C-alpha positions as a printed Julia matrix, in Angstrom:
671×3 Matrix{Float64}:
 54.95  -333.74  137.32
 51.27  -334.44  136.92
 50.33  -330.82  136.63
 53.14  -330.03  134.2
 52.08  -332.97  132.02
 48.54  -331.8   132.14
 49.45  -328.34  130.9
 51.59  -329.73  128.14
 48.63  -331.84  127.07
 46.29  -328.9   127.09
 48.73  -326.83  125.03
 49.09  -329.69  122.53
 45.4   -330.66  122.51
 43.29  -327.53  122.88
 40.11  -329.5   122.0
 40.48  -331.51  125.26
 40.88  -328.27  127.18
 37.62  -326.96  125.7
 35.77  -330.22  126.65
 37.09  -329.9   130.22
 36.04  -326.26  130.54
 32.48  -327.25  129.47
 32.38  -329.89  132.24
 33.61  -327.49  134.96
 31.33  -325.42  137.05
 31.3   -321.72  136.13
 32.63  -320.62  139.52
 35.6   -322.9   139.26
 36.28  -321.88  135.79
 36.24  -318.1   136.58
 38.62  -318.69  139.53
 41.01  -320.63  137.31
 40.98  -318.0   134.54
 41.46  -315.05  137.01
 44.69  -316.79  138.32
 46.21  -316.61  134.81
 44.82  -313.22  133.41
 47.28  -310.38  132.52
 46.24  -306.58  132.57
 47.41  -306.17  128.94
 47.27  -309.31  126.93
 50.24  -308.49  124.66
 51.97  -310.5   123.28
 48.69  -312.49  123.12
 48.56  -315.61  125.15
 47.27  -318.73  123.51
 48.42  -317.41  120.01
 51.36  -318.48  118.04
 53.19  -317.13  115.0
 52.24  -313.69  113.63
 48.86  -313.84  115.37
 50.68  -313.7   118.74
 51.93  -310.16  117.82
 48.79  -308.77  116.27
 46.94  -306.7   118.94
 43.25  -307.52  119.57
 40.67  -305.06  118.57
 39.97  -304.45  122.17
 43.59  -303.4   122.78
 43.56  -301.14  119.62
 40.43  -299.36  120.77
 41.68  -298.94  124.32
 45.07  -297.68  123.1
 43.46  -295.15  120.84
 41.02  -294.01  123.48
 43.79  -293.51  126.02
 45.9   -291.63  123.42
 43.1   -289.31  122.48
 42.12  -288.84  126.11
 45.72  -288.09  127.01
 46.1   -285.58  124.14
 42.82  -283.98  125.1
 43.91  -283.68  128.61
 47.27  -282.21  127.62
 45.53  -279.67  125.3
 43.18  -278.77  128.08
 46.05  -278.2   130.41
 48.01  -276.1   127.89
 44.86  -274.14  126.9
 44.26  -273.27  130.51
 47.85  -272.36  131.25
 48.46  -270.09  128.21
 46.88  -266.67  128.52
 46.56  -263.95  125.97
 49.68  -261.85  126.59
 49.92  -258.11  126.45
 50.28  -256.55  123.06
 53.85  -256.01  121.79
 54.79  -252.38  122.07
 55.98  -252.37  118.44
 52.67  -253.71  117.28
 50.87  -250.63  118.47
 53.61  -248.07  117.99
 52.78  -245.46  115.44
 54.53  -242.78  113.58
 53.75  -239.05  113.63
 52.49  -238.11  110.15
 52.63  -234.52  108.91
 50.36  -233.47  106.1
 50.6   -230.63  103.57
 47.86  -228.01  103.46
 46.25  -229.94  100.54
 45.9   -233.03  102.72
 48.62  -235.04  101.08
 51.26  -236.68  103.16
 54.5   -234.66  103.77
 56.38  -237.03  105.98
 55.95  -239.93  108.4
 58.42  -239.99  111.34
 58.96  -242.57  113.98
 60.57  -245.86  114.78
 57.65  -247.6   113.07
 55.9   -246.12  109.99
 52.32  -246.87  110.96
 49.16  -245.05  111.4
 46.3   -247.02  113.02
 42.88  -246.65  111.39
 39.5   -247.91  112.21
 38.04  -250.69  110.1
 35.24  -248.23  109.09
 37.93  -246.16  107.42
 39.0   -249.03  105.19
 36.76  -249.58  102.15
 34.87  -252.92  102.21
 36.42  -253.73   98.81
 39.89  -253.56  100.29
 38.86  -255.78  103.26
 37.37  -258.23  100.77
 40.65  -258.29   98.75
 42.67  -259.15  101.86
 40.18  -261.94  102.96
 40.23  -263.39   99.43
 43.94  -263.31   99.33
 44.75  -264.58  102.77
 41.82  -266.43  104.38
 38.66  -266.98  102.44
 36.89  -268.6   105.32
 37.83  -265.93  107.79
 34.35  -265.06  109.03
 33.4   -268.78  109.61
 36.61  -270.41  110.86
 37.44  -270.86  114.56
 40.5   -268.64  114.19
 42.94  -271.49  113.3
 43.91  -273.72  110.51
 44.54  -277.29  111.56
 46.05  -278.06  108.09
 48.46  -275.18  108.48
 49.51  -276.33  111.95
 49.95  -279.85  110.69
 52.12  -278.69  107.87
 54.25  -276.73  110.31
 54.65  -279.79  112.52
 55.7   -282.0   109.69
 58.17  -279.39  108.4
 59.7   -279.05  111.87
 60.05  -282.86  112.31
 61.77  -283.06  108.93
 64.16  -280.23  109.95
 62.83  -277.96  107.23
 61.82  -274.33  107.52
 58.44  -274.06  109.28
 55.69  -273.48  106.74
 52.96  -270.84  106.88
 49.34  -271.26  105.89
 48.0   -269.35  108.9
 44.57  -267.76  109.11
 44.14  -263.95  109.41
 43.57  -264.5   113.14
 46.83  -266.41  113.52
 48.74  -263.81  111.6
 47.22  -261.05  113.75
 48.22  -262.95  116.86
 51.79  -263.39  115.59
 52.02  -259.72  114.76
 50.45  -258.41  117.93
 51.35  -260.86  120.73
 54.28  -262.93  119.57
 57.53  -262.79  117.78
 58.13  -263.39  114.09
 60.42  -266.44  114.7
 59.43  -269.6   112.9
 59.65  -272.25  115.67
 57.35  -275.12  116.71
 56.96  -273.63  120.16
 55.88  -270.23  118.75
 53.43  -271.97  116.41
 51.86  -273.87  119.31
 51.41  -270.73  121.21
 49.99  -269.01  118.2
 47.49  -271.83  117.84
 46.2   -271.59  121.43
 46.16  -267.86  121.67
 44.38  -267.58  118.29
 41.57  -269.88  119.65
 41.2   -267.63  122.57
 41.37  -264.41  120.63
 38.72  -265.68  118.3
 36.45  -266.33  121.35
 37.11  -262.93  122.95
 37.3   -260.56  119.97
 34.96  -259.97  117.18
 36.01  -260.87  113.64
 35.88  -257.15  112.71
 38.21  -256.3   115.56
 40.66  -259.05  114.46
 40.54  -257.9   110.88
 41.14  -254.3   111.93
 44.08  -255.36  114.02
 45.58  -257.45  111.26
 45.27  -254.58  108.7
 47.02  -252.28  111.12
 49.92  -254.55  111.98
 50.74  -256.2   108.68
 54.0   -255.38  106.83
 53.42  -254.08  103.26
 57.06  -253.21  102.4
 58.53  -249.78  101.72
 58.78  -249.21  105.39
 55.04  -249.26  105.76
 53.29  -251.13  108.62
 49.57  -251.24  108.23
 47.22  -250.36  105.46
 47.23  -246.57  106.03
 50.97  -246.34  105.75
 50.82  -248.7   102.73
 48.19  -246.64  100.94
 50.38  -243.53  101.4
 53.65  -245.34  100.43
 52.33  -246.89   97.25
 49.6   -244.55   96.07
 50.04  -241.27   98.09
 46.51  -241.37   99.35
 44.76  -242.33  102.69
 43.4   -245.91  102.91
 39.81  -244.69  102.8
 40.37  -243.5    99.23
 41.68  -246.87   97.85
 39.65  -248.3    95.05
 39.14  -252.11   94.65
 41.99  -252.43   92.14
 44.43  -250.64   94.42
 43.2   -252.72   97.35
 43.88  -255.89   95.51
 47.34  -254.72   94.65
 48.13  -253.98   98.27
 46.66  -257.31   99.36
 49.15  -259.03   96.92
 51.98  -257.52   98.95
 50.99  -259.58  102.07
 52.46  -262.69  100.43
 55.9   -261.01  100.51
 56.57  -257.36   99.75
 60.11  -258.06   98.66
 58.75  -260.26   95.9
 55.67  -258.37   94.95
 56.51  -254.6    94.95
 55.96  -254.02   91.26
 58.27  -251.02   91.15
 61.42  -252.83   92.09
 62.0   -255.19   89.19
 60.39  -256.69   86.08
 60.01  -260.07   87.79
 58.3   -258.47   90.78
 55.93  -256.63   88.46
 54.99  -259.86   86.72
 54.38  -261.69   90.0
 52.39  -258.69   91.44
 50.19  -258.41   88.41
 49.48  -262.06   88.26
 48.59  -262.23   91.98
 46.47  -259.07   91.55
 44.43  -260.72   88.86
 44.14  -263.93   90.88
 42.87  -262.01   93.99
 40.18  -260.16   92.0
 39.09  -263.41   90.35
 39.04  -265.16   93.75
 36.78  -262.37   95.17
 34.32  -263.15   92.39
 34.48  -266.86   93.09
 34.01  -266.25   96.83
 31.04  -263.95   96.24
 32.85  -260.97   97.53
 32.78  -259.04   94.16
 30.39  -259.23   91.26
 31.63  -260.12   87.8
 30.37  -256.76   86.57
 32.6   -254.92   89.06
 35.49  -257.26   88.24
 35.34  -256.16   84.59
 36.13  -252.56   85.71
 39.49  -253.5    86.96
 41.46  -254.96   83.98
 44.48  -252.55   84.08
 46.96  -252.97   86.85
 47.04  -249.86   89.08
 50.71  -248.83   88.97
 51.94  -247.46   92.28
 54.41  -244.66   92.74
 57.93  -245.57   91.99
 59.09  -244.49   95.38
 57.5   -244.49   98.85
 56.45  -241.31  100.68
 59.23  -239.49  102.5
 60.25  -240.69  106.03
 63.22  -238.37  105.97
 63.94  -234.88  107.47
 66.22  -233.99  104.51
 65.83  -230.78  102.55
 63.27  -228.36  103.95
 61.21  -231.15  105.6
 63.06  -231.0   108.87
 62.63  -227.27  109.09
 58.9   -227.5   108.5
 58.49  -230.27  111.13
 60.5   -228.17  113.58
 58.15  -225.19  113.14
 55.1   -227.43  113.46
 56.35  -229.13  116.6
 57.18  -225.75  118.23
 53.69  -224.52  117.46
 52.05  -227.71  118.86
 54.03  -227.42  122.16
 53.31  -223.75  122.48
 49.55  -224.19  121.99
 48.87  -227.45  123.86
 50.02  -229.48  126.88
 51.93  -231.91  124.68
 55.73  -232.27  125.34
 58.52  -233.65  123.25
 58.12  -236.94  125.06
 54.46  -237.06  124.16
 55.25  -236.48  120.52
 57.92  -239.12  120.59
 55.36  -241.76  121.59
 53.85  -241.3   118.11
 50.34  -241.75  116.69
 49.72  -238.05  116.0
 48.47  -236.71  112.69
 49.59  -233.22  112.14
 47.82  -231.17  109.39
 49.92  -228.14  108.5
 49.46  -224.9   106.64
 52.51  -225.53  104.43
 51.94  -225.29  100.76
 53.89  -227.93   98.92
 54.25  -225.98   95.72
 55.26  -222.72   97.44
 57.81  -224.46   99.54
 59.28  -225.93   96.33
 59.25  -222.6    94.58
 60.87  -220.72   97.5
 63.6   -223.37   97.67
 64.21  -223.16   93.99
 64.42  -219.31   94.14
 67.05  -219.37   96.92
 69.06  -222.16   95.14
 68.91  -220.25   91.83
 70.28  -216.94   93.32
 72.88  -218.64   95.31
 74.08  -220.66   92.42
 74.28  -217.61   90.18
 75.67  -215.02   92.46
 77.53  -216.61   95.35
 80.72  -218.47   94.74
 82.46  -219.6    97.99
 85.15  -221.53   95.99
 86.38  -218.38   94.31
 85.6   -215.7    96.85
 86.42  -215.91  100.53
 83.78  -213.2   101.15
 81.14  -215.74   99.91
 82.03  -218.41  102.47
 79.44  -219.35  105.12
 76.6   -217.46  103.42
 73.21  -218.37  104.95
 69.6   -217.73  103.87
 66.43  -217.77  105.76
 62.99  -217.04  104.33
 59.36  -217.42  105.34
 56.06  -216.67  103.58
 52.87  -215.98  105.49
 49.23  -215.38  104.39
 48.52  -212.1   106.03
 44.81  -212.42  106.05
 44.94  -215.14  108.78
 48.62  -215.77  109.59
 49.02  -219.21  107.93
 52.73  -220.02  107.31
 52.74  -221.14  103.65
 56.44  -221.72  102.98
 59.82  -221.71  104.68
 63.46  -221.89  103.72
 65.39  -222.85  106.83
 68.73  -223.72  105.21
 70.27  -226.01  102.66
 69.36  -229.29  104.31
 67.85  -230.0   107.77
 69.86  -233.17  108.24
 73.14  -231.33  107.74
 72.34  -227.95  109.27
 69.45  -228.0   111.69
 69.61  -224.37  112.78
 66.36  -223.13  111.26
 67.24  -219.85  109.61
 63.53  -219.08  109.03
 62.49  -219.36  112.63
 65.43  -218.48  114.7
 66.48  -215.15  116.25
 69.98  -213.73  116.11
 70.19  -211.84  112.82
 69.79  -208.05  113.12
 66.89  -206.83  110.95
 68.42  -203.41  110.01
 66.32  -200.85  108.19
 63.48  -203.37  107.58
 62.53  -202.35  111.19
 61.87  -198.73  110.26
 58.18  -199.2   109.23
 57.45  -200.01  112.95
 59.05  -196.76  113.95
 56.95  -194.86  111.39
 53.78  -196.72  112.6
 54.55  -195.72  116.11
 55.02  -192.1   115.05
 51.73  -192.12  113.14
 49.93  -193.78  116.07
 51.31  -191.89  119.01
 52.77  -188.72  117.64
 56.11  -187.2   118.42
 57.57  -184.87  121.0
 56.73  -181.19  120.27
 58.74  -178.05  120.96
 56.56  -177.18  123.95
 57.09  -180.59  125.41
 53.66  -181.88  124.33
 52.89  -184.31  121.42
 52.39  -183.35  117.77
 50.73  -185.44  115.16
 53.05  -187.05  112.52
 52.37  -187.91  108.85
 54.57  -189.9   106.5
 55.22  -186.79  104.36
 56.77  -184.82  107.25
 60.46  -184.12  107.31
 63.01  -182.61  109.52
 63.69  -179.06  108.42
 66.6   -176.78  109.22
 65.2   -176.18  112.61
 65.63  -179.85  113.43
 61.94  -180.36  114.06
 59.36  -182.32  112.2
 57.38  -180.22  109.88
 54.86  -180.72  106.99
 55.54  -179.62  103.42
 54.31  -176.02  102.95
 55.28  -173.38  100.45
 59.02  -173.49   99.78
 59.61  -175.85  102.68
 59.52  -179.18  100.93
 61.52  -182.4   101.43
 64.77  -182.73   99.55
 67.67  -185.13   99.35
 69.26  -183.46  102.46
 65.94  -183.32  104.26
 64.01  -186.33  103.08
 60.39  -187.08  104.19
 59.77  -189.95  106.54
 58.53  -192.02  103.58
 61.5   -191.15  101.46
 63.84  -192.07  104.17
 62.34  -195.56  104.17
 63.4   -196.06  100.64
 66.66  -194.17  100.56
 68.26  -195.18  103.86
 67.84  -192.19  106.16
 69.11  -193.81  109.34
 69.68  -190.49  110.99
 66.13  -189.52  110.28
 64.73  -192.54  111.99
 67.12  -192.5   114.94
 65.8   -189.04  115.58
 62.13  -190.0   114.94
 62.47  -192.99  117.34
 63.8   -190.84  120.13
 61.06  -188.31  119.73
 58.28  -190.89  119.61
 59.87  -192.79  122.46
 61.65  -196.01  122.2
 59.27  -197.81  124.47
 56.36  -196.84  122.17
 58.33  -197.99  119.18
 58.99  -201.35  120.86
 55.35  -201.67  121.87
 54.17  -200.95  118.3
 56.58  -203.63  116.93
 55.36  -206.21  119.44
 51.76  -205.51  118.88
 52.44  -205.82  115.16
 53.71  -209.37  115.64
 57.3   -209.39  116.69
 58.32  -211.26  119.84
 59.43  -209.43  123.03
 62.41  -211.57  123.5
 63.74  -210.66  120.05
 63.79  -206.88  120.88
 67.17  -205.29  121.41
 68.16  -202.93  124.22
 66.44  -199.56  123.92
 69.49  -197.66  122.87
 69.82  -194.84  120.26
 70.2   -197.26  117.34
 67.16  -199.33  118.4
 65.07  -197.67  115.74
 67.35  -198.7   112.89
 67.11  -202.4   113.44
 69.41  -203.83  116.26
 66.6   -206.27  117.13
 66.77  -209.85  115.89
 63.25  -211.12  114.9
 62.88  -214.27  112.82
 61.9   -214.32  109.14
 58.51  -215.89  110.14
 57.78  -213.09  112.59
 58.89  -210.34  110.21
 56.64  -211.75  107.41
 53.74  -211.93  109.77
 54.33  -208.41  111.29
 54.44  -206.8   107.81
 51.19  -208.67  107.19
 49.61  -206.37  109.88
 50.29  -203.42  107.61
 48.76  -205.31  104.68
 45.78  -206.26  106.78
 44.82  -202.71  107.67
 46.18  -202.96  111.18
 44.73  -206.31  112.23
 47.39  -208.63  113.5
 47.38  -212.41  113.19
 50.0   -214.61  114.9
 51.71  -216.93  112.47
 50.42  -220.45  112.78
 51.48  -223.71  111.06
 49.04  -226.42  112.4
 45.36  -226.49  111.44
 44.42  -229.85  113.04
 46.0   -232.33  115.33
 44.39  -235.8   115.97
 45.23  -239.04  117.73
 43.14  -242.15  117.52
 40.64  -240.22  115.42
 40.09  -237.71  118.16
 41.01  -233.96  117.86
 43.75  -232.83  120.26
 44.38  -229.32  121.57
 41.7   -227.39  119.71
 43.94  -226.33  116.89
 40.97  -225.96  114.64
 39.84  -222.87  116.7
 42.17  -219.95  116.41
 42.08  -216.54  118.03
 40.52  -213.75  116.07
 42.76  -211.04  114.51
 43.72  -208.35  117.06
 43.6   -204.6   116.45
 47.3   -203.6   116.47
 47.15  -200.33  114.56
 44.5   -197.93  113.54
 43.43  -198.72  109.99
 44.59  -195.28  108.72
 47.96  -195.72  110.33
 48.49  -199.2   108.75
 47.31  -197.98  105.41
 49.68  -195.02  105.39
 52.68  -197.21  106.32
 51.63  -199.65  103.53
 51.43  -196.82  101.05
 54.93  -195.65  101.98
 56.27  -199.12  101.59
 55.03  -199.35   98.15
 57.53  -196.65   97.13
 60.15  -198.81   98.83
 59.19  -201.87   96.82
 59.12  -199.97   93.53
 62.53  -198.58   94.16
 64.03  -201.8    95.39
 62.65  -204.08   92.59
 62.32  -201.63   89.78
 59.09  -200.72   88.08
 59.05  -203.69   85.71
 59.8   -206.28   88.32
 57.29  -204.81   90.72
 54.65  -204.67   87.94
 55.35  -208.33   86.99
 54.22  -209.56   90.49
 50.62  -208.75   89.41
 49.87  -206.6    92.41
 51.24  -203.55   94.14
 54.39  -204.35   96.02
 55.07  -203.0    99.55
 58.46  -203.79  100.96
 61.07  -202.74  103.49
 64.74  -203.62  103.21
 68.2   -202.97  104.5
 70.03  -200.28  102.73
 73.5   -199.03  102.06
 73.7   -197.13  105.26
 73.2   -200.23  107.34
 76.39  -201.46  108.89
 74.85  -204.65  110.34
 75.98  -208.11  109.4
 72.83  -209.07  107.51
 70.71  -208.21  104.57
 66.87  -208.28  104.51
 64.0   -207.79  102.21
 60.44  -208.03  103.54
 57.35  -207.25  101.42
 53.91  -208.38  100.31
 51.88  -208.61   97.17
 48.28  -209.97   96.93
 47.68  -212.04  100.02
 51.23  -213.16  100.74
 53.85  -211.51  102.9
 57.42  -212.81  102.55
 60.66  -212.12  104.41
 64.09  -213.04  103.15
 67.4   -212.58  105.12
 70.97  -213.32  104.1
 73.89  -213.41  106.49
 77.23  -215.02  107.07
 77.79  -217.14  110.19
 80.8   -219.13  111.44
 79.47  -222.78  111.92
 81.86  -223.34  114.88
 80.59  -220.65  117.21
 77.55  -219.01  115.51
 79.33  -215.69  115.18
 78.11  -213.36  112.49
 80.6   -212.29  109.81
 80.74  -209.11  107.65
 78.45  -209.0   104.69
 80.71  -206.58  102.73
 81.94  -207.91   99.39
 79.44  -210.8    99.41
 78.83  -211.63   95.78
 81.89  -209.6    94.86
 79.92  -206.27   95.05
 81.45  -203.85   97.53
 78.68  -201.26   97.03
 75.66  -203.44   97.62
 77.07  -205.15  100.8
 75.0   -208.2    99.83
 71.73  -206.18  100.1
 70.62  -207.02   96.59
 70.3   -210.75   96.99
 67.3   -210.95   99.39
 65.41  -208.77   96.97
 66.37  -210.98   94.07
 65.15  -214.14   95.98
 61.93  -212.32   96.91
 61.22  -211.28   93.38
 61.97  -214.69   91.81
 59.74  -216.43   94.38
 56.9   -214.0    94.06
 56.89  -214.25   90.31
 58.59  -210.95   89.38
 60.98  -210.5    86.46
 64.63  -211.23   87.35
 66.46  -208.39   88.93
 69.92  -207.56   87.73
């Protein structure tokens, strides 16, 4: 009871306790205090009322220190345990981009419309616009924005949508290593990885990666695809105004594409102005340069094509075949993407050839009214005979609906358009003579009453019943060329045709009718082979790709092509060419031939042909063009008769390829 009473007195009279403590020896006092001390003095002993529940400053300091230390330890553990992951496959996946001969983009094909470029290929003004718009302190920050992360945490705690505000580094990390989901976990990983990326990569590498992985709308990933989609030019040609307009899209392309709505246009223009002004404020652009960009750079109304519709699919088909034939690349290699294919195709000539085919078909072919006009198909190709460049194709009405490429596939007999190769073989190799030897042949020779070739002399001159070899080109003369081919030798005829540019596997069996066109070369090869006559006997293989690159490096040596080969003696090629000019004048008419602006040399199928196709092949100036028309059942690919096509039983459809050719080459309309 004595001790209890003493404690109660001490609580009631603290001043007595203090006097007693002063009288006690220090050792005794420490021992007594140690018996009653707690590790954490909370609630506080010896305090009453609110003071009992107010922590001491020592407790506050210790608690904060422990909290900070714990967080630091946790951060260190997380930092050490989170590694920079591998890049997402989609983040580095690229499209294959095909370019017209003038360098403009034809089509971009692939799961992802992206073409990765080096930072050095992006103008500094465009880089500055992106930095001003997205992260002004990019070059000095540690790769993260603490404020942005704090906003995300607060939003997540409140159950609201996670907010942005990330640095360029964080956005690059999200695009390249993480998903696009807006969660607190993903945001935490983004923060850690961004710190590590900032330490391991240079700022320029990060900016390059960001520009190549960002979404700009219109199906475009990366600055290169965006430049093509909005302005039809490569990124390296963007000016500061255009660069600022593209930078505005990074805030949200669905709201800032100026071509989609008036509201979007207003938002885009306002942000464009803000970005340029911000560049000035940040010292990234001078006020003098800012004054040059006061008019908003309107982008194209539509993005560049990413479709194989129309003729595009046929052009891509020809380019891909050429790539695989002249390199080690396979279909699988091309499917991986990232290739830039520069072609020989002339955008204007492709459009003109398509328009010519469509015009003639619309005017003369009526499948709704005439059964004989059903399933009519056209194939055409135009080649520059001086080097073999394929300038234009017509492969069919639409590559997405009918992918059989009528311009570059075999299967359609060429008919009398093959006869010039028989004549060339005869001029080159001679023909069988009476005595079993060989005799020289000239295009003016004819088969006389004796059934042997002879040259005009005295009263023995060619006539309608005994036409010369050149006359038989223009007027049919199948029997003449069947006989000539036999006397020259069908193997020699075949060799001459192949040396001139036709493919061996398109050659027919060496039967009696071989010389009048049972072989089935493509329109591309026929145009190229006729170019050998135009080129004085020098043969160039048709080609469609001038340059192929990946990651900025040339692939396959496409820039170096084989030199022209001597296929025919110059005098032989020139004599055939001269004979073909008579064919062209007769087939087109003098006025139409003259309207082309150069002598027209042509071969065609004639009335004597009983094959299921019609052809017209000829050249003027430096362009050789082949046009074929045929009917084919879509179910089985079987050729149908050409008689009565267009309602004209006499022409057998032969007139229409010449009409297409003349319209395309700039001649006056025929018929």
